[in-house]
Structure formats: structure tokens, C-alpha cells
mmCIF file of C-alpha atoms in Angstrom:
data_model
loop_
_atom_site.group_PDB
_atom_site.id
_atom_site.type_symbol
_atom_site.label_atom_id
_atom_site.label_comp_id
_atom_site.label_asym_id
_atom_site.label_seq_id
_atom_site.Cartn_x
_atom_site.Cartn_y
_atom_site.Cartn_z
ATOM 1 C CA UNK A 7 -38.218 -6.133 42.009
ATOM 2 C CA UNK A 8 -35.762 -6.228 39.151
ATOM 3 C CA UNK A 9 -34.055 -3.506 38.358
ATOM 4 C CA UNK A 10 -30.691 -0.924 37.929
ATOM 5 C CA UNK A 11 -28.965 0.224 39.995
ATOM 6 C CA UNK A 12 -26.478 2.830 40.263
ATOM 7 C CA UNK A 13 -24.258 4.106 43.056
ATOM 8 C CA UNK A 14 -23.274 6.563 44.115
ATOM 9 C CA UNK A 15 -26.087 8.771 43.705
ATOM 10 C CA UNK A 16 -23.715 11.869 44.166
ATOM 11 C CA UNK A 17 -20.062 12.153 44.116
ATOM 12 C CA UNK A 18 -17.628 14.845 44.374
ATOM 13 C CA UNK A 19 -14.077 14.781 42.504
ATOM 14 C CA UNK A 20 -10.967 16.608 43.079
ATOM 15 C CA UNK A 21 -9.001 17.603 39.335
ATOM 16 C CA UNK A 22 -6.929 14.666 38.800
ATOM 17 C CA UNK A 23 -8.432 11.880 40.525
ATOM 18 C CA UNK A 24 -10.022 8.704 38.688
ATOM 19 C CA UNK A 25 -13.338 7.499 39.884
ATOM 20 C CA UNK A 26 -15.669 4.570 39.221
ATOM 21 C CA UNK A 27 -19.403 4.711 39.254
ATOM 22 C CA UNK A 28 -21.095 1.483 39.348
ATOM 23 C CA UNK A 29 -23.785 0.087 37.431
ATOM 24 C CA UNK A 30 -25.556 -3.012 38.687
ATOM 25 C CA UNK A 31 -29.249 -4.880 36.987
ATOM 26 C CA UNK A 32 -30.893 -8.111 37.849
ATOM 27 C CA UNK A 33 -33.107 -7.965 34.885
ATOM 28 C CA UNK A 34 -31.057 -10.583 33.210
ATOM 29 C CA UNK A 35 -29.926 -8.338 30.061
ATOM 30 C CA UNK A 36 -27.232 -9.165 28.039
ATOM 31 C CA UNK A 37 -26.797 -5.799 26.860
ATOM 32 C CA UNK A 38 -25.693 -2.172 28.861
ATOM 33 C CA UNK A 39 -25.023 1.192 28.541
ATOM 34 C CA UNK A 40 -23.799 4.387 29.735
ATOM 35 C CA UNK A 41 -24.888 7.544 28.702
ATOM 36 C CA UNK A 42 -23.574 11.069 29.918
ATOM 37 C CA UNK A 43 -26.503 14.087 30.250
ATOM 38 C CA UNK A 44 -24.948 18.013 30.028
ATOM 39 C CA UNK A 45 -27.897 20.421 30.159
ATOM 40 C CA UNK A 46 -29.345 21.131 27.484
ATOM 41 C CA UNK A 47 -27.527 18.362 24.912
ATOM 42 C CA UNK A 48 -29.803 15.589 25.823
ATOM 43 C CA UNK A 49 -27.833 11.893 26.613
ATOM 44 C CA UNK A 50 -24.986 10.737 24.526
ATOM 45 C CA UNK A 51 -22.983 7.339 24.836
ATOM 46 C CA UNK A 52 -20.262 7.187 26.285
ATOM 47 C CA UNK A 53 -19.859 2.799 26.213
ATOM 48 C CA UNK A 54 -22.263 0.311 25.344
ATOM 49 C CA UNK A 55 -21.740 -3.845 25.659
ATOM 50 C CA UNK A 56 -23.283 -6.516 24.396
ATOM 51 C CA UNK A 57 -22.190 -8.977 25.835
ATOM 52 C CA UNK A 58 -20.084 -10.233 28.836
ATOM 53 C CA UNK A 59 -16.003 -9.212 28.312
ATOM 54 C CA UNK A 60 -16.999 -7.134 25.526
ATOM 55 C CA UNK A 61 -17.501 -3.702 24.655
ATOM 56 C CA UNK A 62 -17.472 -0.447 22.177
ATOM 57 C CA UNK A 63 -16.824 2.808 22.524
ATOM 58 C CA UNK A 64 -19.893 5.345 21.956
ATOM 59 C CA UNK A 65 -19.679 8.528 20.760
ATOM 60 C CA UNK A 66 -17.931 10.357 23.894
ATOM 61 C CA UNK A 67 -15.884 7.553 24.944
ATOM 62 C CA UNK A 68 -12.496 9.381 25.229
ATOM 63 C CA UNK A 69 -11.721 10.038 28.976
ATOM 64 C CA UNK A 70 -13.533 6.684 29.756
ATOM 65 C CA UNK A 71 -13.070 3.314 30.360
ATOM 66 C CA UNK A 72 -15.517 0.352 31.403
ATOM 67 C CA UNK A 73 -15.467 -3.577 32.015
ATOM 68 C CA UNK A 74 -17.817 -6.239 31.517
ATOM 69 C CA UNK A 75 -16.648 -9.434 33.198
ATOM 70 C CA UNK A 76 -20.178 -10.392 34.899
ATOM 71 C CA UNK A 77 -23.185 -10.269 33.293
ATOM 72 C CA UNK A 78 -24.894 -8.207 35.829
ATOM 73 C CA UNK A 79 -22.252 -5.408 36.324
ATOM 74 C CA UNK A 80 -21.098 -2.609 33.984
ATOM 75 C CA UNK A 81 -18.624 -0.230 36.084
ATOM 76 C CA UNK A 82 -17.562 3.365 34.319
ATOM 77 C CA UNK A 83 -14.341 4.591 35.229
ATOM 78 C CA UNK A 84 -13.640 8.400 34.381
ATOM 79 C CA UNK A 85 -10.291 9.050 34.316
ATOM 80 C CA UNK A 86 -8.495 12.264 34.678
ATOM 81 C CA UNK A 87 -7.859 12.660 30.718
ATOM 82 C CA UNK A 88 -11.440 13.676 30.917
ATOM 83 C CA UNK A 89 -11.307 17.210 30.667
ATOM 84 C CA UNK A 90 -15.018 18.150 31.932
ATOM 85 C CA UNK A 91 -16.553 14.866 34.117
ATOM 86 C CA UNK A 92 -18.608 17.620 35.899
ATOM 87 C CA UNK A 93 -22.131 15.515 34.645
ATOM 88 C CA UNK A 94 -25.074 13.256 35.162
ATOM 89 C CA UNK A 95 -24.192 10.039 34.493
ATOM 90 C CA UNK A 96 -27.185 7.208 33.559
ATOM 91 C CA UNK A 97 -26.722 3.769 32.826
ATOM 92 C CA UNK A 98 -29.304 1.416 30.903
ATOM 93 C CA UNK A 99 -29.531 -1.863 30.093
ATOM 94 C CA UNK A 100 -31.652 -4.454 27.350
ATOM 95 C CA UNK A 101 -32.392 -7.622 25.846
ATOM 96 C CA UNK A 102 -30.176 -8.033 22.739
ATOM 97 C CA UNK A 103 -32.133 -8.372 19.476
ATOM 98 C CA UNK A 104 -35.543 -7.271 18.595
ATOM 99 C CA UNK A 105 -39.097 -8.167 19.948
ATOM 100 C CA UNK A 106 -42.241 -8.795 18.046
ATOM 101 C CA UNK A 107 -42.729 -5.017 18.276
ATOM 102 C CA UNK A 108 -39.156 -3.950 16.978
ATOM 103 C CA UNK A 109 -36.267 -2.932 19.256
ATOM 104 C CA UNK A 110 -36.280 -3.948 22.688
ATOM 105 C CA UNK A 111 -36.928 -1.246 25.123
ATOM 106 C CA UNK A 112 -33.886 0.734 27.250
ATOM 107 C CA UNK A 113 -34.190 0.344 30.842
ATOM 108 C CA UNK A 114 -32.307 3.162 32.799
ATOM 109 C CA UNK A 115 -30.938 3.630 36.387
ATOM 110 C CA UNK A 116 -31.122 6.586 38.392
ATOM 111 C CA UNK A 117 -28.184 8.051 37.544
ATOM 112 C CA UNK A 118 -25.088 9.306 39.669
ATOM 113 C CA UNK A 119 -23.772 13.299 39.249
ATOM 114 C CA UNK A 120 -20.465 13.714 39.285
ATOM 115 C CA UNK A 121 -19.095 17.161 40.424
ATOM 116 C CA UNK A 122 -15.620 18.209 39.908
ATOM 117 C CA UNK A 123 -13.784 20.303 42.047
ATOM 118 C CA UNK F 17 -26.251 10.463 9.958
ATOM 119 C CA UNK F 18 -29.108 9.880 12.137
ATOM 120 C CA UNK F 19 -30.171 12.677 14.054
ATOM 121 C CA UNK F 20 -33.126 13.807 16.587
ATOM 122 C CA UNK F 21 -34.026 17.751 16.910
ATOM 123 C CA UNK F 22 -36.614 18.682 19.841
ATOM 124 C CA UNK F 23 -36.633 22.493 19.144
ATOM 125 C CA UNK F 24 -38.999 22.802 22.026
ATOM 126 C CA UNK F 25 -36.397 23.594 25.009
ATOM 127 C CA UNK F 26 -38.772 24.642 27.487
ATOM 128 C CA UNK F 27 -42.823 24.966 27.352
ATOM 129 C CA UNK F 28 -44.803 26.240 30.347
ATOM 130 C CA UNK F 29 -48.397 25.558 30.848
ATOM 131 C CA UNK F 30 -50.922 25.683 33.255
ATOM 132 C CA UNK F 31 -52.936 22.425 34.394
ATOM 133 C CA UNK F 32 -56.088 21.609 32.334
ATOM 134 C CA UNK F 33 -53.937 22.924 29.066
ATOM 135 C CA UNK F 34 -53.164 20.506 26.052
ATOM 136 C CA UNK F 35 -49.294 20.443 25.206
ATOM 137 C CA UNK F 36 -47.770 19.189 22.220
ATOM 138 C CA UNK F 37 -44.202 18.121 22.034
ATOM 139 C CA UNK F 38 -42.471 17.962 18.587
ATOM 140 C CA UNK F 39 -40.093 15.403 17.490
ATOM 141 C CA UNK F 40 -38.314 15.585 14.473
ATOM 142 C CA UNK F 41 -35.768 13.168 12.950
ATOM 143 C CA UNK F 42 -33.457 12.368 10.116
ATOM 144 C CA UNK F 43 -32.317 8.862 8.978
ATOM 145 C CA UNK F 44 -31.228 7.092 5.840
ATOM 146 C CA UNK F 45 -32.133 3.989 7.526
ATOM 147 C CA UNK F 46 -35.972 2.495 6.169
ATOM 148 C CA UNK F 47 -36.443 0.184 9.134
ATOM 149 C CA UNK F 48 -35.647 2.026 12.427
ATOM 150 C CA UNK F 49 -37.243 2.389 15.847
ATOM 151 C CA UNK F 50 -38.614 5.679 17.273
ATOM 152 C CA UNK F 51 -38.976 6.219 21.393
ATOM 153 C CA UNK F 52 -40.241 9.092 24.362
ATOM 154 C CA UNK F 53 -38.930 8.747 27.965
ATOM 155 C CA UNK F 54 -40.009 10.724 30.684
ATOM 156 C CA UNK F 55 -37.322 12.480 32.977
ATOM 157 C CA UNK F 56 -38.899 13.004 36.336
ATOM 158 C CA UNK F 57 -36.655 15.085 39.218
ATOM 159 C CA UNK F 58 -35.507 12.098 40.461
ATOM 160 C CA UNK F 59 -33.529 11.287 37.401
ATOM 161 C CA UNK F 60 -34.434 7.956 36.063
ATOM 162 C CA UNK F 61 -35.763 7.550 32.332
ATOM 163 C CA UNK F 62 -39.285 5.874 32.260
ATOM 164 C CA UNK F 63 -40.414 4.856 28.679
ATOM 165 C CA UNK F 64 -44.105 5.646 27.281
ATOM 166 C CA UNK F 65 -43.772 4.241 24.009
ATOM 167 C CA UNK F 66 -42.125 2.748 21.193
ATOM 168 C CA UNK F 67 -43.304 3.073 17.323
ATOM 169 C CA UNK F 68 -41.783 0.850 14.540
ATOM 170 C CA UNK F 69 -40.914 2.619 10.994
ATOM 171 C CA UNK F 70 -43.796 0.466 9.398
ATOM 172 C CA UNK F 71 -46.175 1.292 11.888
ATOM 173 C CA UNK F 72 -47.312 4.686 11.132
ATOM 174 C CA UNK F 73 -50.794 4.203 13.187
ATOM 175 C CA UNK F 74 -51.019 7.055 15.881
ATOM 176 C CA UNK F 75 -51.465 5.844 19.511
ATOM 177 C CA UNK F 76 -53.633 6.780 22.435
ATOM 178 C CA UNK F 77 -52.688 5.922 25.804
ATOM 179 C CA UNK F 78 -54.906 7.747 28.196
ATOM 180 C CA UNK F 79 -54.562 11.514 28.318
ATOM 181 C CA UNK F 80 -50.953 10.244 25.875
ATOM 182 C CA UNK F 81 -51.106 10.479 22.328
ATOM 183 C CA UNK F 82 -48.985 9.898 19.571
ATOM 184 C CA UNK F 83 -48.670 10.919 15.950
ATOM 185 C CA UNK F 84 -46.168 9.292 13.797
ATOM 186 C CA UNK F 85 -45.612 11.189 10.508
ATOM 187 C CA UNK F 86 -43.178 9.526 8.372
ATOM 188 C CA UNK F 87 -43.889 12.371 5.549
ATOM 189 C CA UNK F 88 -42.516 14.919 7.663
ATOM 190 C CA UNK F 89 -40.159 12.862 9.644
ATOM 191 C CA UNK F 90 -41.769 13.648 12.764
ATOM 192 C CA UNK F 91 -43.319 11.914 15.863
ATOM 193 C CA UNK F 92 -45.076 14.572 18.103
ATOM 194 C CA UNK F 93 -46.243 13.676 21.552
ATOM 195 C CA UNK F 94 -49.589 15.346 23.085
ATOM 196 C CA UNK F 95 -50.329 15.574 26.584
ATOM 197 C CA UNK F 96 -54.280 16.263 27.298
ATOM 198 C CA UNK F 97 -55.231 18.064 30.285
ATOM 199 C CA UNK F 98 -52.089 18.495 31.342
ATOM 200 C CA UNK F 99 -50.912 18.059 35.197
ATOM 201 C CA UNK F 100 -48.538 18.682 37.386
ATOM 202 C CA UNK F 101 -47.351 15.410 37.611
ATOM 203 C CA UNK F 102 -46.630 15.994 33.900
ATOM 204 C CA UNK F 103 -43.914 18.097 34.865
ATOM 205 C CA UNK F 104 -40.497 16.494 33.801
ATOM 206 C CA UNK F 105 -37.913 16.526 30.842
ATOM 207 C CA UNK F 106 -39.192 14.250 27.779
ATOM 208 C CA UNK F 107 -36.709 12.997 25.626
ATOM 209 C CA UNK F 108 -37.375 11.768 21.716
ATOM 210 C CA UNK F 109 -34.986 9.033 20.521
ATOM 211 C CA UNK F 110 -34.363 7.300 17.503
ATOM 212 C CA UNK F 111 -32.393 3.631 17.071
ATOM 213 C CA UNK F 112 -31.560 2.800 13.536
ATOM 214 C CA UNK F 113 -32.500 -0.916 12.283
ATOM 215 C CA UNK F 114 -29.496 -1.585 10.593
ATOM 216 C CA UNK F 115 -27.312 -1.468 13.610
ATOM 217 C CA UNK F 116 -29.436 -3.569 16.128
ATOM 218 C CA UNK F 117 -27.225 -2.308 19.049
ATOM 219 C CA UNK F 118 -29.219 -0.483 21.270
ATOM 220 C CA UNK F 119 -27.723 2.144 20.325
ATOM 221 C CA UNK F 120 -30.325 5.882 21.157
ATOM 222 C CA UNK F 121 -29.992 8.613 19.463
ATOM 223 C CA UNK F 122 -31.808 11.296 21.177
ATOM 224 C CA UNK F 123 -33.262 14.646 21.285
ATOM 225 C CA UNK F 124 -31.675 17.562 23.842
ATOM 226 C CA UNK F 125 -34.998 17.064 25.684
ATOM 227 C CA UNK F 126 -38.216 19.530 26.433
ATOM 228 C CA UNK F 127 -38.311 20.617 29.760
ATOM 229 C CA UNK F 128 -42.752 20.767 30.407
ATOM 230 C CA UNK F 129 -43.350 22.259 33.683
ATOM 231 C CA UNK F 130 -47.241 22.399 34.366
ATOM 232 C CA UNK F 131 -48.306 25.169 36.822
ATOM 233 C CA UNK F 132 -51.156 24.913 38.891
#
């Protein structure tokens, strides 16, 4: 079945350390996403790319850094400049342009929590 | 600025109830795109439905409905006889037209649990 997926599921940090969560989909979309979740502030984007060896900055993206060299993969590195990681991380992915019916549809992963130390 | 406000943060019900979870929104854009995912414990975001600026028609989907307000800017979501497998963070999101990035806007999520 196609699909996202994201590893880990859990992951611990100590202060200081950088740390990469992986994002992986074999739904053949050219575009991805990653989008942090904080309790209680719903999901905010952090990176989003359109297409391969490209990418923005969101609206969070400081303390973050991605690549996009495959078509399939869209790895998030949080670095230590972010100053509270502690979070659930999800990443999504799409079709690029618009469908009969509008916007094409987000498709998310299961997320990975990061816990700092 | 586009923005999403779910002022609902929690709502407890028991099973059998209706529920009703408001969406409100603010853009400048006239063409834009307005969404609901389902949160479930596990984590992963599962869409129920997408509704087009110039589609205003509310939508049924089983004990799911929909009701798209342009007026009032709002797009409330109503869960009939309610069950525990209802239980689960919704989210309301909004993408502007304009920008045709993917880009969500959403709510800060209602958190439905459904007692039995």
C-alpha cells in the first residue's frame, strides 16, 4: 500500500545534539511537508518542497533544516539553535497543482515525538 | 492574513449525542480551499473532506455533515450519534488559492472525546 512513512516513531535528545527524522512516501508526490504540533497551537510549517532539490522555509523554519535530493525522501534535521524541539513532528505530502475539485488533498505520516532532555 | 480559529478546545459527550464543531476563518483570498482531518491516538491526520470557495452546498457523508457558510466565514462540522470511535482531535484548515502551495493553515484543533 502506498503511503508515508516516518521514523523514528519516538526519539529522545540530549540539549545540544542535532537529530534527523526521516520522512519517506511512495505515493509518487512531487510535493512535501513538515509540520510541527505543540498542544494546544494546532500544526504549523516548519518546510515545505515542491519539487526535488528545492525548498522554502514555512513559518517556524528557524532551528531547521531539510533536503530534497530524491523525490521520495524529505529528511528534517533539528539543530541545536532550536531552542524548544521538545514536539510532535508530522510530515505530509501531495500532488502539485489542483484537481477537478480544487486543491489536492494533504496526505500525512504518523508522526515522530521528539523529547528533549 | 489568513487565519483559522476553532474556539472549541475540548467538548465532551456521551455516545448517541449530536456534536457540532465550529470552524471559523478569515481570508482576503476569493478562491481558496477549506479542509477537516481527524487526529486519532495514533497520530496520523486522516482527511474527511474538502469544500471549494464556490461550492457553498453543505455535505452529508453518513452520520458527517458539513455546512459551509461563506456569510459568516464559517464551516462547522456535525457528528450524529456520536461514538466512541469519534473520539480524536479534529483539525479545520484553510489553503489560500492564490498561493497553490499546499500550504495549511489550520485551526489549534477540538479535542471530542465521546463517553460511553
Amino acid at each position: 500500500d502506498g503511503g508515508i512513512t516516518q521514523s523514528p516513531k519516538y526519539l529522545f535528545r540530549k540539549e545540544g545534539q542535532n537529530v534527523t527524522l526521516s520522512c519517506e512516501q511512495n505515493l509518487n508526490h512531487d510535493a512535501m511537508y513538515w509540520y510541527r504540533q505543540d498542544p494546544g497551537q494546532g500544526l504549523r510549517l516548519i518546510y515545505y518542497s515542491q519539487i526535488v532539490n528545492d525548498f522554502q522555509k514555512g513559518d517556524i523554519a528557524e532551528g531547521y533544516s531539510v533536503s530534497r535530493e530524491k523525490k521520495e525522501s524529505f529528511p528534517l534535521t533539528v539543530t541545536s539553535a532550536q531552542k524548544n524541539p521538545t514536539a510532535f513532528y508530522l510530515c505530509a505530502s501531495r500532488i502539485s497543482g489542483t484537481s477537478s475539485s480544487g486543491a489536492n488533498v494533504l496526505t500525512f505520516g504518523a508522526g515522530s515525538r521528539l523529547t528533549v532532555l | 492574513a489568513q487565519k483559522v480559529t476553532q474556539a472549541q478546545t475540548e467538548i465532551s459527550v456521551v455516545e448517541k449525542e449530536d456534536v457540532t464543531l465550529d470552524c471559523v476563518y478569515e481570508t482576503r483570498d476569493t478562491t481558496y480551499y477549506l479542509f477537516w482531518y481527524k487526529q486519532p491516538p495514533s497520530g496520523e491526520l486522516v482527511f474527511l473532506i474538502r469544500r471549494n470557495s464556490f461550492d457553498e452546498q453543505n455535505e452529508i457523508s453518513g452520520r458527517y455533515s458539513w455546512n459551509f457558510q461563506k456569510s459568516t466565514s464559517s464551516f462547522n462540522f456535525t457528528i450524529t450519534a456520536s461514538q466512541v470511535v469519534d473520539s480524536a482531535v479534529y483539525f479545520c484548515a484553510l489553503e489560500g488559492g492564490s498561493s497553490n502551495t499546499g500550504k495549511l493553515i489550520f485551526g489549534q484543533g477540538t479535542t471530542l472525546q465521546v463517553k460511553p
